[in-house]
Amino acid sequence: MNNKVISAEEAVKKVKDGDTVMFGGFLAGGFPEDLVRALVDTNPASNLTIVSNDTGTPELSIYKLVKSGRVKRIFASYIGSNPETGRLLMTKEAEVQLFPQGTLAEKIRAGGAGLGGVLTPVGVGTVVEEGKQKIKIDEKEYLLELPLKADVALIRAHKADEAGNLVINGSSRNFNMVMATAAEYVVAQVDEYVKTGEIDPNHVNVPGIFVDAIVKVGENA
């Protein structure tokens, strides 16, 4: 079995100019801070598209990434805690597209499942529908939301085994689980690393087949 454990610096080398990168988490909850810090500090890749629920806060490294000028497009749901993303939205220095939170999650899930898109009534009759195809089913209108995929996903888990199976506790599951299925290369930042077989299969949230690399942090790193 190939060893999936590598350093954060080695993991983020996979990000190249022009890539789409997904970041798991909801503000600081389940956010892979060590991976994003390594991306900001050691990888100069630019012209990036980033997919994140909220683009973080000024205390998180994603704020530095957004402020660095290396991001050309942002897909997010909530940006009120990152003033730099708000500034980019107003100045149009980068393209910022906002989606209802459930819609963003479903777009990512569709990307991971190989679907052509999802139909949702959320946003019909509002600015959210601008530029989108509307489909009527049984006299009810829906928006066609297209799938989202990424070149690289940086996610966070509490525990991983040698096969890459992940356990993600509680609300930290947020976007981490769907993003693990929707990227070509998936890196998981974990707090605990155990041998294969030590995780009860019933407790696995993300099967190891989706995970390409593991970065250990914390006391047992």
Coordinates of N, CA and C in Angstrom, one line a residue:
M1 N 0.8 -1.2 0.0 CA 0.0 0.0 0.0 C 0.9 1.3 0.0
N2 N 0.6 2.2 -0.9 CA 1.4 3.4 -0.9 C 1.1 4.3 0.3
N3 N 2.2 4.9 0.8 CA 2.0 5.8 2.0 C 1.5 7.1 1.5
K4 N 0.3 7.5 2.0 CA -0.3 8.7 1.6 C 0.1 9.9 2.5
V5 N 0.9 9.7 3.5 CA 1.3 10.8 4.4 C 2.4 11.6 3.8
I6 N 2.2 12.9 3.6 CA 3.2 13.8 3.1 C 3.2 15.1 3.9
S7 N 4.1 16.0 3.6 CA 4.1 17.3 4.3 C 3.1 18.2 3.6
A8 N 2.7 19.2 4.4 CA 1.8 20.2 3.8 C 2.4 20.9 2.6
E9 N 3.7 21.2 2.7 CA 4.4 21.9 1.6 C 4.4 21.0 0.3
E10 N 4.6 19.7 0.5 CA 4.6 18.8 -0.7 C 3.2 18.7 -1.2
A11 N 2.2 18.6 -0.4 CA 0.8 18.4 -0.8 C 0.4 19.5 -1.7
V12 N 0.7 20.8 -1.3 CA 0.1 21.9 -2.1 C 0.9 22.2 -3.3
K13 N 2.0 21.5 -3.6 CA 2.7 21.6 -4.9 C 1.8 21.2 -6.0
K14 N 0.8 20.4 -5.7 CA -0.2 20.0 -6.8 C -0.9 21.2 -7.4
V15 N -1.0 22.3 -6.7 CA -1.8 23.4 -7.2 C -1.0 24.2 -8.2
K16 N -1.5 24.4 -9.4 CA -0.8 25.0 -10.5 C -1.5 26.3 -10.9
D17 N -0.8 27.1 -11.7 CA -1.5 28.3 -12.2 C -2.8 28.0 -12.9
G18 N -3.8 28.7 -12.7 CA -5.1 28.5 -13.4 C -6.0 27.4 -12.8
D19 N -5.5 26.8 -11.7 CA -6.3 25.7 -11.1 C -7.5 26.2 -10.4
T20 N -8.5 25.3 -10.2 CA -9.6 25.5 -9.3 C -9.4 24.7 -8.1
V21 N -9.5 25.4 -6.9 CA -9.1 24.8 -5.6 C -10.3 24.9 -4.7
M22 N -10.7 23.8 -4.1 CA -11.8 23.8 -3.1 C -11.2 23.8 -1.7
F23 N -11.8 24.6 -0.8 CA -11.4 24.6 0.6 C -12.6 24.2 1.5
G24 N -12.4 23.1 2.2 CA -13.5 22.7 3.2 C -13.6 23.7 4.3
G25 N -14.7 23.5 5.1 CA -14.8 24.3 6.3 C -16.0 25.2 6.3
F26 N -16.4 25.7 7.4 CA -17.4 26.7 7.6 C -16.8 27.7 8.6
L27 N -16.3 28.9 8.1 CA -15.4 29.7 8.9 C -14.2 28.9 9.4
A28 N -14.0 28.9 10.7 CA -12.9 28.1 11.2 C -13.2 26.7 11.5
G29 N -14.5 26.3 11.4 CA -14.9 25.0 11.7 C -14.6 24.0 10.6
G30 N -13.7 23.0 10.8 CA -13.4 22.1 9.8 C -12.5 22.7 8.7
F31 N -11.9 23.8 9.0 CA -11.1 24.5 7.9 C -9.6 24.0 8.0
P32 N -9.0 23.6 6.8 CA -7.7 23.1 6.8 C -6.6 24.2 6.8
E33 N -6.5 24.9 8.0 CA -5.6 26.0 8.1 C -4.2 25.7 7.7
D34 N -3.6 24.6 8.2 CA -2.2 24.3 7.9 C -2.0 24.1 6.4
L35 N -2.9 23.5 5.7 CA -2.7 23.3 4.3 C -2.8 24.7 3.5
V36 N -3.8 25.5 3.9 CA -3.9 26.8 3.2 C -2.7 27.7 3.5
R37 N -2.2 27.6 4.7 CA -1.1 28.4 5.1 C 0.1 28.0 4.2
A38 N 0.3 26.7 4.0 CA 1.4 26.2 3.2 C 1.2 26.7 1.7
L39 N 0.0 26.7 1.2 CA -0.3 27.1 -0.1 C 0.1 28.6 -0.3
V40 N -0.3 29.4 0.7 CA 0.0 30.8 0.7 C 1.5 31.1 0.8
D41 N 2.2 30.4 1.6 CA 3.6 30.7 1.9 C 4.6 30.0 1.0
T42 N 4.2 28.9 0.4 CA 5.2 28.1 -0.4 C 4.9 27.9 -1.8
N43 N 3.7 28.2 -2.3 CA 3.3 27.9 -3.6 C 2.8 29.2 -4.3
P44 N 3.6 29.7 -5.3 CA 3.2 31.0 -5.9 C 2.1 30.9 -7.0
A45 N 1.5 29.8 -7.1 CA 0.5 29.6 -8.2 C -0.6 30.8 -8.1
S46 N -0.9 31.2 -9.3 CA -1.8 32.4 -9.5 C -2.9 32.1 -10.5
N47 N -3.7 33.1 -10.7 CA -4.9 33.0 -11.6 C -5.8 31.8 -11.2
L48 N -6.0 31.7 -9.9 CA -6.7 30.6 -9.3 C -8.2 30.9 -9.2
T49 N -9.0 29.9 -9.3 CA -10.4 29.9 -8.9 C -10.6 29.2 -7.6
I50 N -11.2 29.8 -6.6 CA -11.4 29.1 -5.4 C -12.8 28.9 -5.1
V51 N -13.1 27.8 -4.4 CA -14.5 27.4 -4.1 C -14.5 27.2 -2.5
S52 N -15.2 28.1 -1.8 CA -15.2 28.0 -0.4 C -16.6 28.5 0.1
N53 N -17.1 27.9 1.1 CA -18.4 28.4 1.6 C -18.4 29.9 2.0
D54 N -17.3 30.3 2.6 CA -17.3 31.7 3.1 C -16.0 32.5 3.0
T55 N -15.0 32.0 2.4 CA -13.6 32.6 2.3 C -13.1 33.1 3.6
G56 N -13.5 32.5 4.7 CA -12.9 32.7 6.0 C -13.0 34.1 6.6
T57 N -12.1 34.3 7.6 CA -12.0 35.6 8.3 C -10.5 36.1 8.2
P58 N -10.3 37.4 8.6 CA -8.9 37.9 8.5 C -7.9 37.1 9.3
E59 N -8.4 36.3 10.2 CA -7.4 35.5 11.0 C -7.0 34.2 10.3
L60 N -7.7 33.8 9.2 CA -7.3 32.6 8.5 C -6.5 32.9 7.3
S61 N -5.8 31.9 6.9 CA -4.8 32.1 5.7 C -5.5 32.3 4.4
I62 N -6.8 31.9 4.3 CA -7.5 32.1 3.0 C -7.7 33.6 2.8
Y63 N -7.8 34.4 3.9 CA -7.9 35.8 3.7 C -6.6 36.3 3.0
K64 N -5.4 35.8 3.4 CA -4.2 36.2 2.8 C -4.1 35.8 1.3
L65 N -4.7 34.7 1.0 CA -4.7 34.2 -0.3 C -5.6 35.1 -1.2
V66 N -6.8 35.4 -0.7 CA -7.7 36.3 -1.4 C -7.0 37.7 -1.6
K67 N -6.3 38.2 -0.6 CA -5.7 39.5 -0.7 C -4.4 39.6 -1.5
S68 N -3.9 38.4 -1.8 CA -2.6 38.4 -2.5 C -2.7 38.7 -4.0
G69 N -3.9 38.8 -4.5 CA -4.0 39.1 -6.0 C -3.8 37.9 -6.8
R70 N -3.7 36.7 -6.3 CA -3.5 35.5 -7.0 C -4.8 34.8 -7.4
V71 N -6.0 35.3 -7.0 CA -7.3 34.7 -7.2 C -8.0 35.5 -8.2
K72 N -8.5 34.8 -9.3 CA -9.2 35.5 -10.3 C -10.7 35.3 -10.2
R73 N -11.1 34.2 -9.5 CA -12.6 33.9 -9.4 C -12.9 33.2 -8.1
I74 N -14.0 33.6 -7.5 CA -14.4 33.1 -6.2 C -15.8 32.6 -6.3
F75 N -16.1 31.4 -5.9 CA -17.4 30.8 -5.7 C -17.7 30.6 -4.2
A76 N -18.7 31.3 -3.7 CA -18.9 31.2 -2.2 C -20.3 31.4 -1.9
S77 N -20.7 31.3 -0.7 CA -22.0 31.5 -0.2 C -22.1 32.7 0.7
Y78 N -21.1 32.8 1.6 CA -21.2 33.9 2.6 C -19.8 34.6 2.6
I79 N -19.7 35.9 2.4 CA -18.4 36.6 2.4 C -18.4 37.7 3.4
G80 N -19.4 37.8 4.3 CA -19.4 38.9 5.2 C -18.3 39.0 6.2
S81 N -17.6 37.9 6.5 CA -16.5 37.9 7.4 C -15.1 38.1 6.8
N82 N -15.1 38.3 5.5 CA -13.9 38.5 4.8 C -14.0 39.8 4.0
P83 N -13.6 41.0 4.6 CA -13.8 42.2 3.9 C -13.1 42.3 2.6
E84 N -12.0 41.6 2.4 CA -11.3 41.6 1.1 C -12.1 41.0 0.0
T85 N -12.8 39.9 0.3 CA -13.7 39.4 -0.8 C -14.8 40.3 -1.1
G86 N -15.3 41.0 -0.1 CA -16.4 42.0 -0.4 C -15.8 43.1 -1.2
R87 N -14.6 43.5 -1.0 CA -14.0 44.6 -1.8 C -13.8 44.2 -3.2
L88 N -13.4 42.9 -3.4 CA -13.2 42.4 -4.8 C -14.5 42.3 -5.5
L89 N -15.6 42.0 -4.8 CA -16.9 41.9 -5.4 C -17.3 43.3 -5.9
M90 N -17.0 44.4 -5.1 CA -17.5 45.7 -5.5 C -16.6 46.3 -6.6
T91 N -15.3 46.0 -6.5 CA -14.4 46.6 -7.5 C -14.3 45.8 -8.8
K92 N -14.7 44.5 -8.7 CA -14.6 43.6 -9.8 C -13.2 43.3 -10.2
E93 N -12.3 43.4 -9.3 CA -10.9 43.0 -9.5 C -10.8 41.5 -9.7
A94 N -11.7 40.8 -9.1 CA -11.8 39.4 -9.3 C -13.3 39.1 -9.4
E95 N -13.6 38.0 -10.1 CA -15.0 37.6 -10.3 C -15.5 36.9 -9.0
V96 N -16.5 37.4 -8.4 CA -17.1 36.8 -7.2 C -18.5 36.4 -7.5
Q97 N -18.8 35.1 -7.4 CA -20.1 34.6 -7.6 C -20.6 34.0 -6.3
L98 N -21.8 34.5 -5.9 CA -22.4 34.1 -4.6 C -23.6 33.1 -4.9
F99 N -23.7 32.1 -4.1 CA -24.8 31.1 -4.2 C -25.4 30.9 -2.9
P100 N -26.7 30.6 -2.8 CA -27.3 30.1 -1.6 C -26.5 28.9 -1.1
Q101 N -26.4 28.8 0.2 CA -25.5 27.8 0.8 C -25.8 26.4 0.3
G102 N -27.1 26.0 0.4 CA -27.5 24.7 0.0 C -27.2 24.5 -1.5
T103 N -27.4 25.5 -2.3 CA -27.2 25.4 -3.7 C -25.7 25.1 -4.0
L104 N -24.8 25.9 -3.3 CA -23.4 25.7 -3.5 C -23.0 24.2 -3.1
A105 N -23.5 23.7 -2.0 CA -23.2 22.3 -1.6 C -23.7 21.3 -2.7
E106 N -24.9 21.6 -3.2 CA -25.5 20.7 -4.2 C -24.7 20.7 -5.5
K107 N -24.2 21.9 -5.9 CA -23.4 22.0 -7.1 C -22.1 21.2 -7.0
I108 N -21.5 21.2 -5.8 CA -20.3 20.4 -5.6 C -20.7 18.9 -5.5
R109 N -21.8 18.6 -4.9 CA -22.2 17.2 -4.8 C -22.5 16.7 -6.2
A110 N -23.1 17.5 -7.1 CA -23.3 17.1 -8.5 C -22.1 16.9 -9.2
G111 N -21.1 17.7 -9.0 CA -19.8 17.5 -9.6 C -19.1 16.2 -9.2
G112 N -19.2 15.9 -7.9 CA -18.6 14.6 -7.5 C -19.4 13.4 -7.9
A113 N -20.7 13.5 -8.1 CA -21.5 12.4 -8.5 C -21.6 12.2 -10.1
G114 N -21.0 13.1 -10.8 CA -21.1 13.0 -12.3 C -22.4 13.4 -12.9
L115 N -23.1 14.3 -12.1 CA -24.4 14.7 -12.6 C -24.3 16.0 -13.5
G116 N -25.2 16.2 -14.4 CA -25.2 17.3 -15.3 C -25.6 18.6 -14.6
G117 N -26.1 18.5 -13.4 CA -26.6 19.7 -12.7 C -27.7 19.3 -11.7
V118 N -28.2 20.3 -11.0 CA -29.4 20.1 -10.1 C -30.4 21.1 -10.4
L119 N -31.7 20.8 -10.1 CA -32.8 21.7 -10.2 C -33.2 22.2 -8.8
T120 N -33.3 23.5 -8.7 CA -33.7 24.0 -7.4 C -34.6 25.2 -7.6
P121 N -35.6 25.4 -6.7 CA -36.5 26.5 -6.8 C -35.9 27.7 -6.1
V122 N -34.8 27.5 -5.3 CA -34.2 28.6 -4.6 C -33.6 29.6 -5.5
G123 N -34.0 30.9 -5.4 CA -33.5 32.0 -6.2 C -34.4 32.3 -7.3
V124 N -35.4 31.6 -7.6 CA -36.3 31.9 -8.7 C -37.0 33.3 -8.4
G125 N -37.0 34.2 -9.4 CA -37.6 35.5 -9.1 C -36.7 36.5 -8.4
T126 N -35.4 36.1 -8.2 CA -34.5 37.0 -7.6 C -33.3 37.2 -8.5
V127 N -32.3 38.0 -8.0 CA -31.1 38.2 -8.8 C -30.3 36.9 -9.0
V128 N -30.6 35.9 -8.2 CA -29.9 34.6 -8.3 C -30.1 34.0 -9.6
E129 N -31.3 34.2 -10.2 CA -31.6 33.5 -11.5 C -31.0 34.1 -12.7
E130 N -30.3 35.3 -12.5 CA -29.8 36.0 -13.7 C -28.7 35.1 -14.4
G131 N -29.0 34.9 -15.7 CA -28.0 34.2 -16.6 C -28.2 32.7 -16.5
K132 N -29.2 32.2 -15.8 CA -29.4 30.7 -15.6 C -30.6 30.2 -16.3
Q133 N -30.5 29.0 -16.7 CA -31.7 28.4 -17.4 C -32.8 28.0 -16.4
K134 N -34.0 28.4 -16.8 CA -35.2 28.0 -15.9 C -35.9 26.9 -16.6
I135 N -36.3 25.9 -15.8 CA -37.1 24.8 -16.3 C -38.4 24.6 -15.5
K136 N -39.5 24.5 -16.2 CA -40.8 24.3 -15.5 C -41.2 22.8 -15.4
I137 N -41.5 22.4 -14.2 CA -41.9 21.0 -14.0 C -43.2 21.0 -13.2
D138 N -44.3 20.5 -13.8 CA -45.6 20.5 -13.1 C -46.0 21.9 -12.6
E139 N -45.7 22.8 -13.6 CA -46.1 24.2 -13.3 C -45.3 25.0 -12.3
K140 N -44.2 24.3 -11.9 CA -43.3 25.0 -10.9 C -42.0 25.3 -11.6
E141 N -41.4 26.5 -11.4 CA -40.1 26.8 -12.0 C -38.9 26.5 -11.1
Y142 N -37.9 26.0 -11.8 CA -36.7 25.7 -11.1 C -35.5 26.3 -11.9
L143 N -34.4 26.6 -11.2 CA -33.2 27.0 -11.8 C -32.3 25.8 -12.0
L144 N -31.7 25.7 -13.2 CA -30.7 24.7 -13.4 C -29.3 25.2 -12.9
E145 N -28.8 24.5 -11.9 CA -27.5 24.9 -11.3 C -26.5 23.8 -11.8
L146 N -25.4 24.3 -12.5 CA -24.5 23.4 -13.1 C -23.5 22.9 -12.0
P147 N -22.9 21.7 -12.3 CA -22.0 21.1 -11.3 C -20.7 21.9 -11.1
L148 N -20.1 21.8 -10.0 CA -18.7 22.4 -9.7 C -17.7 21.3 -9.4
K149 N -16.6 21.3 -10.1 CA -15.5 20.4 -9.8 C -14.2 21.2 -9.6
A150 N -13.2 20.5 -9.1 CA -11.9 21.2 -8.8 C -10.8 20.4 -9.2
D151 N -9.6 21.0 -9.4 CA -8.4 20.3 -9.6 C -7.9 19.8 -8.3
V152 N -8.0 20.6 -7.3 CA -7.5 20.2 -6.0 C -8.5 20.6 -4.9
A153 N -8.7 19.7 -3.9 CA -9.5 20.0 -2.7 C -8.6 19.9 -1.5
L154 N -8.6 20.9 -0.6 CA -8.0 20.9 0.6 C -9.0 20.8 1.7
I155 N -9.0 19.6 2.4 CA -10.1 19.4 3.4 C -9.5 19.1 4.8
R156 N -10.4 19.0 5.8 CA -10.0 18.7 7.2 C -10.8 17.5 7.7
A157 N -10.1 16.7 8.5 CA -10.7 15.5 9.1 C -10.1 15.4 10.5
H158 N -10.7 14.6 11.4 CA -10.2 14.4 12.7 C -9.2 13.2 12.7
K159 N -9.6 12.2 11.9 CA -8.8 11.0 11.9 C -8.7 10.4 10.5
A160 N -7.5 9.8 10.2 CA -7.3 9.0 9.0 C -6.6 7.8 9.3
D161 N -6.8 6.7 8.4 CA -6.0 5.5 8.5 C -5.0 5.5 7.3
E162 N -4.2 4.4 7.3 CA -3.2 4.3 6.2 C -3.8 4.2 4.8
A163 N -5.1 3.8 4.7 CA -5.8 3.7 3.4 C -6.4 5.0 3.0
G164 N -6.4 6.0 3.9 CA -7.0 7.3 3.6 C -8.4 7.5 4.0
N165 N -9.0 6.4 4.7 CA -10.3 6.6 5.2 C -10.4 7.7 6.3
L166 N -11.4 8.5 6.2 CA -11.5 9.7 7.1 C -12.7 9.6 8.0
V167 N -12.4 10.1 9.2 CA -13.5 10.4 10.2 C -13.6 11.9 10.4
I168 N -14.7 12.4 10.2 CA -14.9 13.9 10.4 C -16.0 14.0 11.4
N169 N -15.7 14.7 12.5 CA -16.7 14.8 13.6 C -17.7 16.0 13.5
G170 N -18.9 15.7 13.8 CA -19.9 16.8 14.0 C -20.1 17.7 12.8
S171 N -20.2 19.0 13.2 CA -20.4 20.0 12.2 C -19.2 20.3 11.3
S172 N -18.1 19.7 11.6 CA -16.9 19.9 10.8 C -17.1 19.1 9.4
R173 N -18.1 18.3 9.4 CA -18.3 17.6 8.1 C -18.7 18.6 7.0
N174 N -19.4 19.6 7.4 CA -19.9 20.7 6.4 C -19.6 20.4 5.0
F175 N -18.7 21.2 4.4 CA -18.3 21.0 3.0 C -17.2 20.0 2.7
N176 N -16.6 19.5 3.8 CA -15.5 18.6 3.6 C -15.8 17.3 2.9
M177 N -17.0 16.8 3.2 CA -17.4 15.5 2.7 C -17.7 15.6 1.2
V178 N -18.5 16.6 0.8 CA -18.8 16.7 -0.7 C -17.6 17.1 -1.5
M179 N -16.8 17.9 -0.9 CA -15.6 18.4 -1.7 C -14.6 17.2 -2.0
A180 N -14.6 16.3 -1.0 CA -13.7 15.1 -1.2 C -14.0 14.3 -2.5
T181 N -15.2 14.4 -2.9 CA -15.7 13.6 -4.1 C -15.5 14.4 -5.4
A182 N -15.3 15.7 -5.3 CA -15.5 16.6 -6.5 C -14.2 17.1 -7.0
A183 N -13.0 16.6 -6.6 CA -11.7 17.1 -7.1 C -10.8 16.0 -7.6
E184 N -10.0 16.3 -8.5 CA -9.0 15.3 -9.1 C -8.0 14.9 -8.0
Y185 N -7.6 15.8 -7.1 CA -6.6 15.5 -6.1 C -7.1 16.1 -4.8
V186 N -7.1 15.2 -3.8 CA -7.7 15.5 -2.5 C -6.7 15.4 -1.4
V187 N -6.5 16.4 -0.6 CA -5.5 16.4 0.5 C -6.3 16.6 1.8
A188 N -6.1 15.7 2.7 CA -6.8 15.9 4.0 C -5.8 16.2 5.1
Q189 N -6.1 17.3 5.8 CA -5.3 17.6 7.0 C -6.0 16.9 8.2
V190 N -5.3 16.1 9.0 CA -5.9 15.3 10.0 C -5.1 15.5 11.3
D191 N -5.8 15.3 12.4 CA -5.2 15.4 13.8 C -4.7 14.1 14.2
E192 N -5.2 13.0 13.8 CA -4.8 11.6 14.3 C -4.7 10.7 13.1
Y193 N -3.7 9.8 13.1 CA -3.4 8.9 12.1 C -3.2 7.5 12.7
V194 N -3.9 6.5 12.1 CA -3.9 5.2 12.7 C -3.7 4.2 11.6
K195 N -3.5 2.9 12.0 CA -3.3 1.9 11.1 C -4.6 1.4 10.4
T196 N -4.5 0.9 9.2 CA -5.7 0.4 8.6 C -6.4 -0.7 9.4
G197 N -7.7 -0.6 9.6 CA -8.4 -1.5 10.4 C -8.8 -1.0 11.8
E198 N -8.1 0.1 12.2 CA -8.4 0.7 13.5 C -9.6 1.6 13.5
I199 N -10.1 2.0 12.3 CA -11.4 2.8 12.2 C -12.5 1.8 11.9
D200 N -13.5 1.9 12.8 CA -14.8 1.1 12.5 C -15.3 1.6 11.2
P201 N -15.6 0.7 10.2 CA -16.1 1.1 8.9 C -17.4 1.9 9.0
N202 N -18.2 1.7 10.1 CA -19.4 2.4 10.2 C -19.1 3.9 10.6
H203 N -17.9 4.2 11.0 CA -17.6 5.6 11.3 C -16.9 6.3 10.2
V204 N -16.6 5.7 9.1 CA -15.9 6.3 8.0 C -16.9 7.3 7.3
N205 N -16.5 8.6 7.2 CA -17.3 9.6 6.5 C -16.8 9.8 5.1
V206 N -15.5 9.6 4.8 CA -15.0 9.7 3.5 C -14.1 8.5 3.2
P207 N -14.5 7.6 2.3 CA -13.7 6.4 1.9 C -12.3 6.8 1.4
G208 N -11.3 6.0 1.7 CA -10.0 6.4 1.3 C -9.8 6.4 -0.2
I209 N -10.7 5.8 -1.0 CA -10.5 5.9 -2.5 C -10.6 7.3 -3.0
F210 N -11.2 8.2 -2.2 CA -11.3 9.6 -2.6 C -10.0 10.5 -2.2
V211 N -9.2 9.9 -1.3 CA -8.2 10.7 -0.7 C -6.8 10.4 -1.2
D212 N -6.1 11.4 -1.8 CA -4.8 11.1 -2.4 C -3.6 11.4 -1.4
A213 N -3.8 12.3 -0.5 CA -2.7 12.6 0.4 C -3.3 13.0 1.8
I214 N -2.4 12.7 2.8 CA -2.8 13.0 4.2 C -1.7 13.8 4.8
V215 N -2.0 14.9 5.5 CA -1.1 15.7 6.2 C -1.4 15.7 7.7
K216 N -0.5 15.2 8.5 CA -0.7 15.1 9.9 C -0.4 16.4 10.6
V217 N -1.2 16.8 11.5 CA -0.9 18.0 12.4 C -1.2 17.6 13.8
G218 N -0.8 18.5 14.7 CA -1.2 18.2 16.1 C -0.1 17.4 16.8
E219 N -0.4 16.9 18.0 CA 0.6 16.2 18.9 C 1.2 15.0 18.3
N220 N 0.5 14.2 17.5 CA 1.0 13.0 16.9 C 1.5 13.2 15.5
A221 N 1.7 14.4 15.1 CA 2.2 14.6 13.7 C 3.6 14.1 13.5

